[in-house]
Amino acid sequence: MFDFDAFREIWGTIRKNKMRTALTGFAVAWGIFMLIVLLASGNGLRNGVMSNFSGRAVNAVTLYPGWTSRPYGGMPSNRRIRFDDRDYDLIDRLPEREFFSVSIRKSVTLSYGDEYGNWTLQGVAPDFAKINQIRILPGQGRFLNQMDIDRCKKVMVLSPEAARVLFKEEDPLGKYVLQGNIAYRVVGIYDGANQFWTTSVYVPWTTAQRLYKGGYGVDQIDFTLRQVGTWQENEAFIQRLREKMGKLHTFDPADRSALWVNNTAGNAIQTQQIFTLIRLFVLLVGIASLMAGIVGVGNIMLITVKERTREIGIRKAIGATPWSILSLIILEAILITTAAGYIGIVVGVGLTEGVSAWMAQQSTQNMITVFKDPTVDLGTVFGATILLIISGVIAGLVPALRAARVRPIEAMRAE
Amino acid sequence: MPIIRIHDLNKTYYGASPLHVLKGIHLTVERGEFISIMGASGSGKSTLLNILGILDNYDTGAYFLDDLLINNLSETRAAELRNRKIGFVFQSFNLISFKNAMENVALPLYYQGVSRKRRNALALEYLDKMGLKDHADHLPNELSGGQKQRVAIARALIARPQIILADEPTGALDSKTSAEMMALLREINRTDGITMLIVTHEPAVAAATDRIIHIRDGVIGTDQRNTHPVISL
């Protein structure tokens, strides 16, 4: 039955019933179009929120050394704790940690030519950028790398503010900035768009340790955890950490002032919940619009078959088998929905990609947006279209089966 | 050998209250007969026509079409038999509105799997016989009632059936066209030898046939030969 002649017969009915074809096609194309637009809007919301708050989704832990507030293990109270290489190794070997950096801080005056200003010089490791979402835009150089650390290079990553104050219109990359009598070569300027503080300039921590701390100790340790986990898991991890550090420096694990622990588990858990909610919302939007499309297509199919009852009766009377009636209706439905679905995809994807490109053009560096890159995954779109076609066919199948079984005489009486 | 043999045919419609429509019909039709079936509405003549046309099933009895027992056939087999052995002509023409005259006539051959070229050529030939060659590309709504009925007759003839079942073929036509139509059916009956069964309630139509069967209350009332058929409508 699926020969060329059958297709020609179907093509004939499609061509000569322009109104019906147009209406069915419009319903399908509109369904797909709306599906794409709604899904893209959902995705845009998700992308926007994620790009703004992705930093919050990470569980970052910061450790500061303090003073003991009680005697422990034969050691007196009011003893100062200092971080050194043993702490570095301890954190470095934690199985839970992902990125890891130590910090050395110093308030400094930097100068270039006649210009000068005060900033916080921070000696860090390359992972510090990943922990704090420090980004460097293309053409703005690079962040510190492992070679800078290993060779204690005197290189510096400027804040956008420092670059503006010191260099005005000049390109700072490759130029030397003076701190006292030490010259640092500028290797990059970080992007301030998503940074809360832009008062820090970054140098290799090994360089800072040698120049400003006599080659011993660090001021702060930052690291992120691979998994966010629950509150309880997080509390247990911090407790274990205190015990390990307590053993290392001989202080009571319950002594809060000996070791300051700052961690973002609360924010991270909350943000991840928001992400989950948004994902759920996008999924719901998709399912709802898909269902609306299915109902629309099914409805049109129902009406189409109803309208053709008489024609079906005539065809049956002159020798059409039930199967040929069924295939006529179903193939026509597939043909129309596929073609219309394709048009819907082209228009929908064209629109969303256009809006996305336009928004990318409009957005400036410092713009904070909750709506970003409103596009859909093509695989999802084709999957949805196929689902719509299949459901349209199934919706058409019920009345088509009834039509194929109908008594020709009764069908022909129907007006 | 008779083309149609019906023995004690019974048919009941099971609705809210069961309706015994055919109550034991006995009928034999020889090849090439030109018969009219008359009866008041509700007498069961339409039901009989549906069963004869394999468009409906019967409950008890036996119906042989061309020596083949027609009973509980599958839809597909019934469709095939309708296509090959029976031509239908209806009161309301029942042409497919979006197909032109030629395509309407060619449709039964499509269901036989005849190639498009051949079936269209054949359809033109049959339209020519009906004097409608010039109207081959007209849609049904561009044709007069008589022209539509001639297209329907061409469609009934194209599969070379053994019988033609006509349900009130003149019901929607004026008397002049009705007379032409009866003459046409008579001629087809004579030249091609096709058995013709015409359901009608008009005595004038029945008077143009060779045998008049009256159905009354689900059984055959009278079955008379008409030795002098006249077409006077």
mmCIF file of N, CA, C and O in Angstrom, chain A residues 260-330:
data_model
loop_
_atom_site.group_PDB
_atom_site.id
_atom_site.type_symbol
_atom_site.label_atom_id
_atom_site.label_comp_id
_atom_site.label_asym_id
_atom_site.label_seq_id
_atom_site.Cartn_x
_atom_site.Cartn_y
_atom_site.Cartn_z
ATOM 1 N N TRP A 260 39.418 29.737 62.568
ATOM 2 C CA TRP A 260 38.199 30.318 62.013
ATOM 3 C C TRP A 260 37.861 29.599 60.721
ATOM 4 O O TRP A 260 38.687 29.530 59.811
ATOM 5 N N VAL A 261 36.638 29.049 60.684
ATOM 6 C CA VAL A 261 36.204 28.337 59.477
ATOM 7 C C VAL A 261 35.012 29.076 58.886
ATOM 8 O O VAL A 261 34.012 29.285 59.561
ATOM 9 N N ASN A 262 35.170 29.499 57.651
ATOM 10 C CA ASN A 262 34.084 30.192 56.960
ATOM 11 C C ASN A 262 33.693 29.337 55.772
ATOM 12 O O ASN A 262 34.521 29.064 54.904
ATOM 13 N N ASN A 263 32.459 28.832 55.776
ATOM 14 C CA ASN A 263 32.102 28.055 54.583
ATOM 15 C C ASN A 263 30.723 28.405 54.075
ATOM 16 O O ASN A 263 29.856 28.879 54.803
ATOM 17 N N THR A 264 30.541 28.182 52.772
ATOM 18 C CA THR A 264 29.353 28.673 52.066
ATOM 19 C C THR A 264 28.329 27.582 51.839
ATOM 20 O O THR A 264 27.521 27.681 50.917
ATOM 21 N N ALA A 265 28.371 26.510 52.676
ATOM 22 C CA ALA A 265 27.455 25.390 52.465
ATOM 23 C C ALA A 265 26.001 25.855 52.425
ATOM 24 O O ALA A 265 25.227 25.419 51.579
ATOM 25 N N GLY A 266 25.651 26.780 53.333
ATOM 26 C CA GLY A 266 24.262 27.262 53.381
ATOM 27 C C GLY A 266 23.843 27.864 52.061
ATOM 28 O O GLY A 266 22.838 27.473 51.469
ATOM 29 N N ASN A 267 24.656 28.805 51.565
ATOM 30 C CA ASN A 267 24.385 29.420 50.271
ATOM 31 C C ASN A 267 24.330 28.387 49.158
ATOM 32 O O ASN A 267 23.464 28.440 48.291
ATOM 33 N N ALA A 268 25.313 27.484 49.202
ATOM 34 C CA ALA A 268 25.427 26.496 48.126
ATOM 35 C C ALA A 268 24.188 25.615 48.085
ATOM 36 O O ALA A 268 23.609 25.386 47.018
ATOM 37 N N ILE A 269 23.754 25.154 49.261
ATOM 38 C CA ILE A 269 22.578 24.278 49.313
ATOM 39 C C ILE A 269 21.351 25.037 48.812
ATOM 40 O O ILE A 269 20.590 24.549 47.978
ATOM 41 N N GLN A 270 21.225 26.276 49.275
ATOM 42 C CA GLN A 270 20.087 27.098 48.869
ATOM 43 C C GLN A 270 20.086 27.333 47.351
ATOM 44 O O GLN A 270 19.068 27.181 46.688
ATOM 45 N N THR A 271 21.257 27.684 46.824
ATOM 46 C CA THR A 271 21.349 27.975 45.396
ATOM 47 C C THR A 271 21.052 26.734 44.568
ATOM 48 O O THR A 271 20.366 26.799 43.550
ATOM 49 N N GLN A 272 21.562 25.605 45.039
ATOM 50 C CA GLN A 272 21.284 24.380 44.296
ATOM 51 C C GLN A 272 19.798 24.053 44.309
ATOM 52 O O GLN A 272 19.255 23.539 43.333
ATOM 53 N N GLN A 273 19.146 24.398 45.418
ATOM 54 C CA GLN A 273 17.690 24.194 45.476
ATOM 55 C C GLN A 273 16.992 25.084 44.461
ATOM 56 O O GLN A 273 16.056 24.662 43.788
ATOM 57 N N ILE A 274 17.493 26.320 44.340
ATOM 58 C CA ILE A 274 16.904 27.238 43.354
ATOM 59 C C ILE A 274 17.090 26.674 41.945
ATOM 60 O O ILE A 274 16.166 26.659 41.134
ATOM 61 N N PHE A 275 18.298 26.186 41.670
ATOM 62 C CA PHE A 275 18.568 25.600 40.346
ATOM 63 C C PHE A 275 17.619 24.435 40.075
ATOM 64 O O PHE A 275 17.072 24.301 38.986
ATOM 65 N N THR A 276 17.456 23.590 41.076
ATOM 66 C CA THR A 276 16.569 22.437 40.915
ATOM 67 C C THR A 276 15.150 22.908 40.616
ATOM 68 O O THR A 276 14.481 22.370 39.733
ATOM 69 N N LEU A 277 14.723 23.949 41.332
ATOM 70 C CA LEU A 277 13.379 24.495 41.116
ATOM 71 C C LEU A 277 13.233 25.024 39.698
ATOM 72 O O LEU A 277 12.220 24.784 39.039
ATOM 73 N N ILE A 278 14.262 25.744 39.230
ATOM 74 C CA ILE A 278 14.185 26.316 37.881
ATOM 75 C C ILE A 278 14.153 25.199 36.843
ATOM 76 O O ILE A 278 13.376 25.242 35.892
ATOM 77 N N ARG A 279 14.989 24.181 37.055
ATOM 78 C CA ARG A 279 14.977 23.039 36.130
ATOM 79 C C ARG A 279 13.591 22.419 36.080
ATOM 80 O O ARG A 279 13.078 22.083 35.028
ATOM 81 N N LEU A 280 12.987 22.275 37.245
ATOM 82 C CA LEU A 280 11.652 21.686 37.345
ATOM 83 C C LEU A 280 10.640 22.547 36.602
ATOM 84 O O LEU A 280 9.771 22.052 35.889
ATOM 85 N N PHE A 281 10.810 23.869 36.761
ATOM 86 C CA PHE A 281 9.918 24.823 36.109
ATOM 87 C C PHE A 281 10.026 24.703 34.594
ATOM 88 O O PHE A 281 9.013 24.622 33.889
ATOM 89 N N VAL A 282 11.265 24.654 34.095
ATOM 90 C CA VAL A 282 11.485 24.541 32.647
ATOM 91 C C VAL A 282 10.876 23.233 32.140
ATOM 92 O O VAL A 282 10.211 23.186 31.102
ATOM 93 N N LEU A 283 11.089 22.173 32.897
ATOM 94 C CA LEU A 283 10.543 20.870 32.521
ATOM 95 C C LEU A 283 9.016 20.928 32.465
ATOM 96 O O LEU A 283 8.378 20.432 31.530
ATOM 97 N N LEU A 284 8.431 21.600 33.472
ATOM 98 C CA LEU A 284 6.977 21.721 33.556
ATOM 99 C C LEU A 284 6.439 22.516 32.375
ATOM 100 O O LEU A 284 5.436 22.144 31.764
ATOM 101 N N VAL A 285 7.130 23.617 32.061
ATOM 102 C CA VAL A 285 6.736 24.450 30.925
ATOM 103 C C VAL A 285 6.761 23.602 29.650
ATOM 104 O O VAL A 285 5.825 23.612 28.855
ATOM 105 N N GLY A 286 7.839 22.833 29.489
ATOM 106 C CA GLY A 286 7.972 21.989 28.305
ATOM 107 C C GLY A 286 6.842 20.983 28.211
ATOM 108 O O GLY A 286 6.184 20.858 27.174
ATOM 109 N N ILE A 287 6.585 20.284 29.310
ATOM 110 C CA ILE A 287 5.558 19.246 29.295
ATOM 111 C C ILE A 287 4.190 19.871 29.034
ATOM 112 O O ILE A 287 3.403 19.363 28.232
ATOM 113 N N ALA A 288 3.933 21.029 29.690
ATOM 114 C CA ALA A 288 2.627 21.671 29.525
ATOM 115 C C ALA A 288 2.422 22.105 28.078
ATOM 116 O O ALA A 288 1.360 21.859 27.493
ATOM 117 N N SER A 289 3.458 22.712 27.475
ATOM 118 C CA SER A 289 3.243 23.186 26.103
ATOM 119 C C SER A 289 3.167 22.003 25.141
ATOM 120 O O SER A 289 2.435 22.047 24.147
ATOM 121 N N LEU A 290 3.903 20.940 25.448
ATOM 122 C CA LEU A 290 3.822 19.752 24.606
ATOM 123 C C LEU A 290 2.416 19.161 24.673
ATOM 124 O O LEU A 290 1.829 18.768 23.658
ATOM 125 N N MET A 291 1.858 19.146 25.893
ATOM 126 C CA MET A 291 0.512 18.582 26.042
ATOM 127 C C MET A 291 -0.516 19.431 25.318
ATOM 128 O O MET A 291 -1.427 18.898 24.679
ATOM 129 N N ALA A 292 -0.335 20.763 25.406
ATOM 130 C CA ALA A 292 -1.247 21.651 24.679
ATOM 131 C C ALA A 292 -1.170 21.353 23.185
ATOM 132 O O ALA A 292 -2.199 21.284 22.498
ATOM 133 N N GLY A 293 0.060 21.149 22.695
ATOM 134 C CA GLY A 293 0.247 20.827 21.277
ATOM 135 C C GLY A 293 -0.426 19.521 20.914
ATOM 136 O O GLY A 293 -1.105 19.411 19.889
ATOM 137 N N ILE A 294 -0.269 18.520 21.782
ATOM 138 C CA ILE A 294 -0.857 17.206 21.515
ATOM 139 C C ILE A 294 -2.375 17.314 21.444
ATOM 140 O O ILE A 294 -3.014 16.778 20.540
ATOM 141 N N VAL A 295 -2.948 18.056 22.402
ATOM 142 C CA VAL A 295 -4.401 18.215 22.411
ATOM 143 C C VAL A 295 -4.859 18.918 21.142
ATOM 144 O O VAL A 295 -5.829 18.501 20.490
ATOM 145 N N GLY A 296 -4.116 19.960 20.742
ATOM 146 C CA GLY A 296 -4.474 20.705 19.532
ATOM 147 C C GLY A 296 -4.436 19.830 18.298
ATOM 148 O O GLY A 296 -5.393 19.787 17.514
ATOM 149 N N VAL A 297 -3.342 19.101 18.152
ATOM 150 C CA VAL A 297 -3.190 18.243 16.979
ATOM 151 C C VAL A 297 -4.259 17.148 16.978
ATOM 152 O O VAL A 297 -4.889 16.868 15.957
ATOM 153 N N GLY A 298 -4.466 16.554 18.158
ATOM 154 C CA GLY A 298 -5.465 15.499 18.260
ATOM 155 C C GLY A 298 -6.854 16.005 17.884
ATOM 156 O O GLY A 298 -7.602 15.334 17.167
ATOM 157 N N ASN A 299 -7.163 17.203 18.333
ATOM 158 C CA ASN A 299 -8.459 17.811 18.045
ATOM 159 C C ASN A 299 -8.650 17.998 16.542
ATOM 160 O O ASN A 299 -9.690 17.640 15.980
ATOM 161 N N ILE A 300 -7.631 18.542 15.896
ATOM 162 C CA ILE A 300 -7.700 18.775 14.454
ATOM 163 C C ILE A 300 -7.888 17.442 13.720
ATOM 164 O O ILE A 300 -8.694 17.326 12.791
ATOM 165 N N MET A 301 -7.159 16.427 14.170
ATOM 166 C CA MET A 301 -7.273 15.113 13.532
ATOM 167 C C MET A 301 -8.700 14.590 13.656
ATOM 168 O O MET A 301 -9.254 14.023 12.716
ATOM 169 N N LEU A 302 -9.274 14.785 14.841
ATOM 170 C CA LEU A 302 -10.634 14.319 15.100
ATOM 171 C C LEU A 302 -11.618 14.981 14.139
ATOM 172 O O LEU A 302 -12.459 14.326 13.523
ATOM 173 N N ILE A 303 -11.468 16.304 14.003
ATOM 174 C CA ILE A 303 -12.368 17.061 13.132
ATOM 175 C C ILE A 303 -12.175 16.641 11.681
ATOM 176 O O ILE A 303 -13.139 16.443 10.935
ATOM 177 N N THR A 304 -10.912 16.471 11.298
ATOM 178 C CA THR A 304 -10.601 16.077 9.926
ATOM 179 C C THR A 304 -11.294 14.770 9.560
ATOM 180 O O THR A 304 -11.946 14.659 8.520
ATOM 181 N N VAL A 305 -11.163 13.785 10.451
ATOM 182 C CA VAL A 305 -11.758 12.490 10.157
ATOM 183 C C VAL A 305 -13.277 12.590 10.109
ATOM 184 O O VAL A 305 -13.932 12.023 9.241
ATOM 185 N N LYS A 306 -13.827 13.377 11.040
ATOM 186 C CA LYS A 306 -15.273 13.572 11.079
ATOM 187 C C LYS A 306 -15.761 14.156 9.748
ATOM 188 O O LYS A 306 -16.743 13.718 9.169
ATOM 189 N N GLU A 307 -15.010 15.156 9.289
ATOM 190 C CA GLU A 307 -15.378 15.845 8.057
ATOM 191 C C GLU A 307 -15.310 14.893 6.858
ATOM 192 O O GLU A 307 -16.015 15.078 5.871
ATOM 193 N N ARG A 308 -14.462 13.880 6.959
ATOM 194 C CA ARG A 308 -14.249 12.999 5.813
ATOM 195 C C ARG A 308 -15.103 11.742 5.871
ATOM 196 O O ARG A 308 -14.915 10.841 5.061
ATOM 197 N N THR A 309 -16.022 11.648 6.820
ATOM 198 C CA THR A 309 -16.816 10.431 6.987
ATOM 199 C C THR A 309 -17.477 10.016 5.674
ATOM 200 O O THR A 309 -17.411 8.858 5.262
ATOM 201 N N ARG A 310 -18.069 10.989 4.994
ATOM 202 C CA ARG A 310 -18.779 10.690 3.759
ATOM 203 C C ARG A 310 -17.833 10.165 2.687
ATOM 204 O O ARG A 310 -18.110 9.149 2.045
ATOM 205 N N GLU A 311 -16.706 10.860 2.555
ATOM 206 C CA GLU A 311 -15.706 10.432 1.573
ATOM 207 C C GLU A 311 -15.246 9.004 1.873
ATOM 208 O O GLU A 311 -15.099 8.182 0.965
ATOM 209 N N ILE A 312 -15.044 8.718 3.162
ATOM 210 C CA ILE A 312 -14.600 7.385 3.555
ATOM 211 C C ILE A 312 -15.659 6.350 3.188
ATOM 212 O O ILE A 312 -15.346 5.273 2.669
ATOM 213 N N GLY A 313 -16.934 6.701 3.420
ATOM 214 C CA GLY A 313 -18.022 5.796 3.057
ATOM 215 C C GLY A 313 -18.015 5.493 1.568
ATOM 216 O O GLY A 313 -18.154 4.333 1.153
ATOM 217 N N ILE A 314 -17.838 6.531 0.745
ATOM 218 C CA ILE A 314 -17.812 6.336 -0.709
ATOM 219 C C ILE A 314 -16.652 5.417 -1.091
ATOM 220 O O ILE A 314 -16.815 4.452 -1.836
ATOM 221 N N ARG A 315 -15.484 5.711 -0.531
ATOM 222 C CA ARG A 315 -14.307 4.905 -0.858
ATOM 223 C C ARG A 315 -14.530 3.438 -0.486
ATOM 224 O O ARG A 315 -14.154 2.529 -1.212
ATOM 225 N N LYS A 316 -15.160 3.237 0.677
ATOM 226 C CA LYS A 316 -15.404 1.862 1.120
ATOM 227 C C LYS A 316 -16.382 1.162 0.187
ATOM 228 O O LYS A 316 -16.199 -0.003 -0.156
ATOM 229 N N ALA A 317 -17.429 1.881 -0.226
ATOM 230 C CA ALA A 317 -18.441 1.263 -1.080
ATOM 231 C C ALA A 317 -17.828 0.813 -2.400
ATOM 232 O O ALA A 317 -18.217 -0.216 -2.951
ATOM 233 N N ILE A 318 -16.871 1.563 -2.912
ATOM 234 C CA ILE A 318 -16.303 1.168 -4.197
ATOM 235 C C ILE A 318 -15.051 0.319 -4.037
ATOM 236 O O ILE A 318 -14.336 0.091 -4.990
ATOM 237 N N GLY A 319 -14.806 -0.179 -2.825
ATOM 238 C CA GLY A 319 -13.806 -1.234 -2.700
ATOM 239 C C GLY A 319 -12.558 -0.893 -1.918
ATOM 240 O O GLY A 319 -11.575 -1.619 -2.004
ATOM 241 N N ALA A 320 -12.563 0.193 -1.135
ATOM 242 C CA ALA A 320 -11.400 0.482 -0.304
ATOM 243 C C ALA A 320 -11.413 -0.435 0.910
ATOM 244 O O ALA A 320 -12.439 -0.591 1.559
ATOM 245 N N THR A 321 -10.277 -1.051 1.203
ATOM 246 C CA THR A 321 -10.185 -1.909 2.389
ATOM 247 C C THR A 321 -10.002 -1.017 3.614
ATOM 248 O O THR A 321 -9.557 0.123 3.491
ATOM 249 N N PRO A 322 -10.330 -1.550 4.804
ATOM 250 C CA PRO A 322 -10.130 -0.748 6.021
ATOM 251 C C PRO A 322 -8.687 -0.256 6.139
ATOM 252 O O PRO A 322 -8.434 0.875 6.526
ATOM 253 N N TRP A 323 -7.768 -1.131 5.777
ATOM 254 C CA TRP A 323 -6.354 -0.767 5.894
ATOM 255 C C TRP A 323 -6.003 0.404 4.978
ATOM 256 O O TRP A 323 -5.263 1.307 5.372
ATOM 257 N N SER A 324 -6.559 0.403 3.774
ATOM 258 C CA SER A 324 -6.226 1.495 2.852
ATOM 259 C C SER A 324 -6.816 2.810 3.348
ATOM 260 O O SER A 324 -6.214 3.868 3.193
ATOM 261 N N ILE A 325 -8.003 2.745 3.986
ATOM 262 C CA ILE A 325 -8.600 3.948 4.574
ATOM 263 C C ILE A 325 -7.708 4.462 5.703
ATOM 264 O O ILE A 325 -7.368 5.639 5.783
ATOM 265 N N LEU A 326 -7.297 3.525 6.553
ATOM 266 C CA LEU A 326 -6.461 3.874 7.696
ATOM 267 C C LEU A 326 -5.150 4.502 7.243
ATOM 268 O O LEU A 326 -4.740 5.549 7.737
ATOM 269 N N SER A 327 -4.528 3.872 6.260
ATOM 270 C CA SER A 327 -3.222 4.380 5.831
ATOM 271 C C SER A 327 -3.369 5.723 5.134
ATOM 272 O O SER A 327 -2.500 6.583 5.242
ATOM 273 N N LEU A 328 -4.490 5.909 4.445
ATOM 274 C CA LEU A 328 -4.737 7.201 3.790
ATOM 275 C C LEU A 328 -4.752 8.330 4.822
ATOM 276 O O LEU A 328 -4.068 9.342 4.675
ATOM 277 N N ILE A 329 -5.515 8.102 5.895
ATOM 278 C CA ILE A 329 -5.662 9.143 6.911
ATOM 279 C C ILE A 329 -4.363 9.347 7.683
ATOM 280 O O ILE A 329 -3.905 10.470 7.887
ATOM 281 N N ILE A 330 -3.767 8.232 8.093
ATOM 282 C CA ILE A 330 -2.570 8.325 8.929
ATOM 283 C C ILE A 330 -1.401 8.919 8.142
ATOM 284 O O ILE A 330 -0.686 9.794 8.635
#
